[in-house]
Amino acid sequence: MKFNKTKSCLAALALGALVINMTPAVAVAPKLKATDIVIPQPTEENMLATKRAATRLTQSHYRKFQLDDAFSEKIFDRYLKSLDFSRNTFLQADIDRMRAEYADKIDNELNEGKLTIAFKMYELMMQRRYERYKYALSLLDKEPNLNTDDQIEIDREKAAWAKNESEADKLWEERVKNDIINLKLKDKKWPEIKAKLIKRYDLAIRRLTQTKADDIVQVYLNAFAREIDPHTSYLAPRTAKSFNESMNLSLEGIGATLQSEDDETSIKSLVPGAPAERSKKIKAGDKIIGVGQATGEIEDVVGWRLEDIVDKIKGKKGTKVRLEIESAKGGKSRIVTLVRDKVRLEDQAAKLTVEKVDGENIAVIKIPGFYLGLTEDVKKLLAEMQTKKAKALIVDLRENGGGALTEAVSLSGLFISDGPIVQVRDAYQRIRIHEDPDNAQVYAGPLLVMINRFSASASEIFAAAMQDYDRAIIIGQNTFGKGTVQQSRSLNFVYDLDQTPLGLIQYTIQKFYRINGGSTQLKGVAPDITFPEVIDAKEYGEEKEGNALPWDKVPAASYSESNKARAAVSELSEKHIARMAKDPEFIALNEDLKIRDERRERKFLSLNFAVRKAENDKDDAKRLKDINARFKREGKPLLKDIDNLPKDYEAPDFYLKEAQKMAADLVKFESAKQQNVSAEAKK
């Protein structure tokens, strides 16, 4: 990438102006000195946890691997990635030296419970991080020129490390400019921007001084665990305690799971029925850049420890928390106010709606998760839909991340008479077939199953079974591809007595397989009829993980495809495509997806403020145009500004509306088929 240098215009300035510009600027320096950054030392408990984690994972994980020099080098690379994800902290010389000294020795240290390498690498990261932030602060002595053609590389995960200090400085000049532009896009002026970034960078340095030994061990052991597979992890005692108490924002608070990379905290997933999901204003991949309470200032949390952000967001039920949210690709941020709450069981429960569509009563059962008792709830809903004379059913599994395997099996049994549902293979290659627990088919009518990229695990088992039996037509987007089962185990033994908590590990013990023999792992379940991929498949899904367990097969179970539901796919697909081509909601969506895909492919982001603002303004104008077009169709007053959109506004679920029309088509198709059969029988 080439950067155009700004031409000097000093020669054209008057002498008086030259004198003013030559007044030395006051350099911004960090509040803390390099000597204030002291790395903690590993404890006896840290070393014991390391040794036990290595033993448990090498002996009990589904994937049989050798903890040897070759695997050690992979752990080294993953640990480096954890310490310097964007490759803007270490220098190439640092990488070369550490690789030569440490890369093939991590296996020995893990087996012996030693943490020397882990702490030395972390210490160097802290030193370099201090140097980088010190330089970033020095750039704030004057407002930079944001009218150049400079650019910043969007994704540096695989970029080269800086060869020297000069290259590292260039990377951080770009980063600081980008931070400034993001604040200017929120209508902040230079004095406020400067103060905010000084505070942010100083705080990032202060966070280095607050590093605990457990923090380092958790990052290090997770590099080891996640090199085995993406769903294996180590939780340090504090994190494990929160996990066990269901207080890590999963069941109380806002109902979101967070993750951290570099200085950024993003939403990993949303809990169905919880405040964040109910708001419809937050989605997976969004970044949290600020947190505030009901009143007062919203604190900038960029660079904060994840646990501290979690503590800031948590609070008593009924109280408010304000989050400053930024989309994954950057741009203008927004403030979302949520009322803290516990996840209510009634919000997680399956729900039934019945609507008349094209003259047919169409039922929808929305299932947020495979909770214990789901099958009994759905049985009652199926009886209710019969009383409402529904002619077809849609089982909506969008955003359903899974749950209890037993419920996936028993729920599937409601829609078939009998037979196998799923196969499970353990680490010892033993295969168990889970069968429909009874011979009763509660519902035998027309069936559609809606899925998307966030349908995973138990959702994939159900959808795959319905597809393999040819019992239902699967519609939507390819599923996540998580075909593995994990269990959690404490690293403390029963005979430890007064042993300090050591944390816990979650590790993979089984894999799921369809009854046709293929795994749901990696490939997921492909729909019979597709919808536009509103969830970016290239950003989310098991296949995005480089070390995901592979797709493979086992022998098919014995079952019969007796339903022939997919005989209607061709006709339904043709009508579906024709409707979407004329539907203004899908037309607008496809325009948005085209823009998203174009931006996803770009490698650099402009550091010219005018260019960035023009793009933001264009996005706002398009959104306003699309919203007003929708309001006009709905007979609502039009908006003059996108900022006037009501905070509680919820866009219509036009995906579901289209699915209901497809279900009505399916009713007519089945009716015509029956009439043909009857006519043939009379001949």
PDB file of C-alpha atoms in Angstrom, residues 366-466:
ATOM      1  CA  LYS A 366     -40.952 -20.134  17.563  1.00  0.00           C
ATOM      2  CA  ILE A 367     -38.388 -22.128  19.572  1.00  0.00           C
ATOM      3  CA  PRO A 368     -35.601 -19.948  21.113  1.00  0.00           C
ATOM      4  CA  GLY A 369     -33.718 -22.881  22.665  1.00  0.00           C
ATOM      5  CA  PHE A 370     -33.930 -26.599  23.429  1.00  0.00           C
ATOM      6  CA  TYR A 371     -34.748 -26.251  27.115  1.00  0.00           C
ATOM      7  CA  LEU A 372     -35.878 -29.141  29.320  1.00  0.00           C
ATOM      8  CA  GLY A 373     -39.624 -29.548  28.906  1.00  0.00           C
ATOM      9  CA  LEU A 374     -39.682 -28.161  25.353  1.00  0.00           C
ATOM     10  CA  THR A 375     -41.274 -31.259  23.805  1.00  0.00           C
ATOM     11  CA  GLU A 376     -44.198 -31.234  26.244  1.00  0.00           C
ATOM     12  CA  ASP A 377     -44.721 -27.526  25.569  1.00  0.00           C
ATOM     13  CA  VAL A 378     -44.743 -28.091  21.803  1.00  0.00           C
ATOM     14  CA  LYS A 379     -47.219 -30.979  22.194  1.00  0.00           C
ATOM     15  CA  LYS A 380     -49.658 -28.558  23.809  1.00  0.00           C
ATOM     16  CA  LEU A 381     -49.053 -25.965  21.097  1.00  0.00           C
ATOM     17  CA  LEU A 382     -49.682 -28.568  18.380  1.00  0.00           C
ATOM     18  CA  ALA A 383     -53.025 -29.407  20.001  1.00  0.00           C
ATOM     19  CA  GLU A 384     -53.836 -25.687  20.159  1.00  0.00           C
ATOM     20  CA  MET A 385     -52.998 -25.127  16.501  1.00  0.00           C
ATOM     21  CA  GLN A 386     -55.350 -27.967  15.566  1.00  0.00           C
ATOM     22  CA  THR A 387     -58.196 -26.250  17.421  1.00  0.00           C
ATOM     23  CA  LYS A 388     -57.399 -23.098  15.436  1.00  0.00           C
ATOM     24  CA  LYS A 389     -57.653 -25.152  12.235  1.00  0.00           C
ATOM     25  CA  ALA A 390     -54.102 -24.427  11.048  1.00  0.00           C
ATOM     26  CA  LYS A 391     -53.334 -26.126   7.739  1.00  0.00           C
ATOM     27  CA  ALA A 392     -49.521 -25.912   7.884  1.00  0.00           C
ATOM     28  CA  LEU A 393     -46.782 -25.390  10.471  1.00  0.00           C
ATOM     29  CA  ILE A 394     -43.521 -23.454  10.451  1.00  0.00           C
ATOM     30  CA  VAL A 395     -40.992 -24.400  13.167  1.00  0.00           C
ATOM     31  CA  ASP A 396     -38.823 -21.293  13.532  1.00  0.00           C
ATOM     32  CA  LEU A 397     -35.293 -22.176  14.725  1.00  0.00           C
ATOM     33  CA  ARG A 398     -33.558 -18.933  13.727  1.00  0.00           C
ATOM     34  CA  GLU A 399     -30.957 -17.831  16.312  1.00  0.00           C
ATOM     35  CA  ASN A 400     -31.554 -21.076  18.218  1.00  0.00           C
ATOM     36  CA  GLY A 401     -28.100 -22.061  19.479  1.00  0.00           C
ATOM     37  CA  GLY A 402     -29.162 -25.475  20.773  1.00  0.00           C
ATOM     38  CA  GLY A 403     -29.577 -26.999  24.212  1.00  0.00           C
ATOM     39  CA  ALA A 404     -30.547 -30.440  25.474  1.00  0.00           C
ATOM     40  CA  LEU A 405     -29.888 -33.371  23.141  1.00  0.00           C
ATOM     41  CA  THR A 406     -32.765 -35.302  24.724  1.00  0.00           C
ATOM     42  CA  GLU A 407     -35.187 -32.545  23.706  1.00  0.00           C
ATOM     43  CA  ALA A 408     -33.873 -32.488  20.132  1.00  0.00           C
ATOM     44  CA  VAL A 409     -34.574 -36.230  19.916  1.00  0.00           C
ATOM     45  CA  SER A 410     -38.022 -36.176  21.543  1.00  0.00           C
ATOM     46  CA  LEU A 411     -39.112 -33.061  19.602  1.00  0.00           C
ATOM     47  CA  SER A 412     -38.171 -34.750  16.330  1.00  0.00           C
ATOM     48  CA  GLY A 413     -40.291 -37.701  17.421  1.00  0.00           C
ATOM     49  CA  LEU A 414     -43.435 -35.551  17.396  1.00  0.00           C
ATOM     50  CA  PHE A 415     -43.206 -35.281  13.606  1.00  0.00           C
ATOM     51  CA  ILE A 416     -42.358 -38.880  12.644  1.00  0.00           C
ATOM     52  CA  SER A 417     -43.846 -42.211  13.739  1.00  0.00           C
ATOM     53  CA  ASP A 418     -40.620 -43.904  14.820  1.00  0.00           C
ATOM     54  CA  GLY A 419     -36.966 -44.425  13.915  1.00  0.00           C
ATOM     55  CA  PRO A 420     -33.496 -43.040  14.643  1.00  0.00           C
ATOM     56  CA  ILE A 421     -32.977 -39.276  15.094  1.00  0.00           C
ATOM     57  CA  VAL A 422     -29.240 -38.748  15.543  1.00  0.00           C
ATOM     58  CA  GLN A 423     -26.005 -40.683  15.966  1.00  0.00           C
ATOM     59  CA  VAL A 424     -23.336 -39.750  18.518  1.00  0.00           C
ATOM     60  CA  ARG A 425     -19.717 -40.934  18.472  1.00  0.00           C
ATOM     61  CA  ASP A 426     -17.420 -40.576  21.483  1.00  0.00           C
ATOM     62  CA  ALA A 427     -13.650 -40.324  21.829  1.00  0.00           C
ATOM     63  CA  TYR A 428     -13.370 -44.124  21.825  1.00  0.00           C
ATOM     64  CA  GLN A 429     -15.161 -44.330  18.445  1.00  0.00           C
ATOM     65  CA  ARG A 430     -18.252 -45.876  20.024  1.00  0.00           C
ATOM     66  CA  ILE A 431     -21.442 -44.937  18.163  1.00  0.00           C
ATOM     67  CA  ARG A 432     -24.800 -44.607  19.873  1.00  0.00           C
ATOM     68  CA  ILE A 433     -28.045 -44.125  17.951  1.00  0.00           C
ATOM     69  CA  HIS A 434     -30.721 -42.040  19.652  1.00  0.00           C
ATOM     70  CA  GLU A 435     -34.202 -43.201  18.626  1.00  0.00           C
ATOM     71  CA  ASP A 436     -37.650 -41.618  18.660  1.00  0.00           C
ATOM     72  CA  PRO A 437     -38.862 -42.536  22.171  1.00  0.00           C
ATOM     73  CA  ASP A 438     -42.383 -43.547  21.031  1.00  0.00           C
ATOM     74  CA  ASN A 439     -44.450 -44.555  17.996  1.00  0.00           C
ATOM     75  CA  ALA A 440     -46.816 -41.603  18.105  1.00  0.00           C
ATOM     76  CA  GLN A 441     -46.724 -39.000  15.328  1.00  0.00           C
ATOM     77  CA  VAL A 442     -48.405 -35.988  16.893  1.00  0.00           C
ATOM     78  CA  TYR A 443     -48.351 -33.832  13.742  1.00  0.00           C
ATOM     79  CA  ALA A 444     -48.334 -35.248  10.210  1.00  0.00           C
ATOM     80  CA  GLY A 445     -49.314 -32.161   8.193  1.00  0.00           C
ATOM     81  CA  PRO A 446     -47.300 -29.816   5.944  1.00  0.00           C
ATOM     82  CA  LEU A 447     -44.125 -28.681   7.710  1.00  0.00           C
ATOM     83  CA  LEU A 448     -41.474 -26.020   7.100  1.00  0.00           C
ATOM     84  CA  VAL A 449     -38.385 -25.521   9.302  1.00  0.00           C
ATOM     85  CA  MET A 450     -36.751 -22.062   9.328  1.00  0.00           C
ATOM     86  CA  ILE A 451     -33.015 -21.903  10.015  1.00  0.00           C
ATOM     87  CA  ASN A 452     -30.221 -19.337   9.775  1.00  0.00           C
ATOM     88  CA  ARG A 453     -26.494 -19.063  10.443  1.00  0.00           C
ATOM     89  CA  PHE A 454     -27.020 -18.910  14.212  1.00  0.00           C
ATOM     90  CA  SER A 455     -29.079 -22.123  14.300  1.00  0.00           C
ATOM     91  CA  ALA A 456     -26.657 -24.573  15.876  1.00  0.00           C
ATOM     92  CA  SER A 457     -26.166 -27.853  17.709  1.00  0.00           C
ATOM     93  CA  ALA A 458     -29.588 -29.266  18.752  1.00  0.00           C
ATOM     94  CA  SER A 459     -31.286 -27.075  16.095  1.00  0.00           C
ATOM     95  CA  GLU A 460     -29.110 -28.734  13.478  1.00  0.00           C
ATOM     96  CA  ILE A 461     -29.993 -32.187  14.789  1.00  0.00           C
ATOM     97  CA  PHE A 462     -33.724 -31.470  14.473  1.00  0.00           C
ATOM     98  CA  ALA A 463     -33.447 -29.833  11.036  1.00  0.00           C
ATOM     99  CA  ALA A 464     -31.196 -32.619   9.731  1.00  0.00           C
ATOM    100  CA  ALA A 465     -33.597 -35.332  10.938  1.00  0.00           C
ATOM    101  CA  MET A 466     -36.570 -33.628   9.281  1.00  0.00           C
TER     102      MET A 466
END
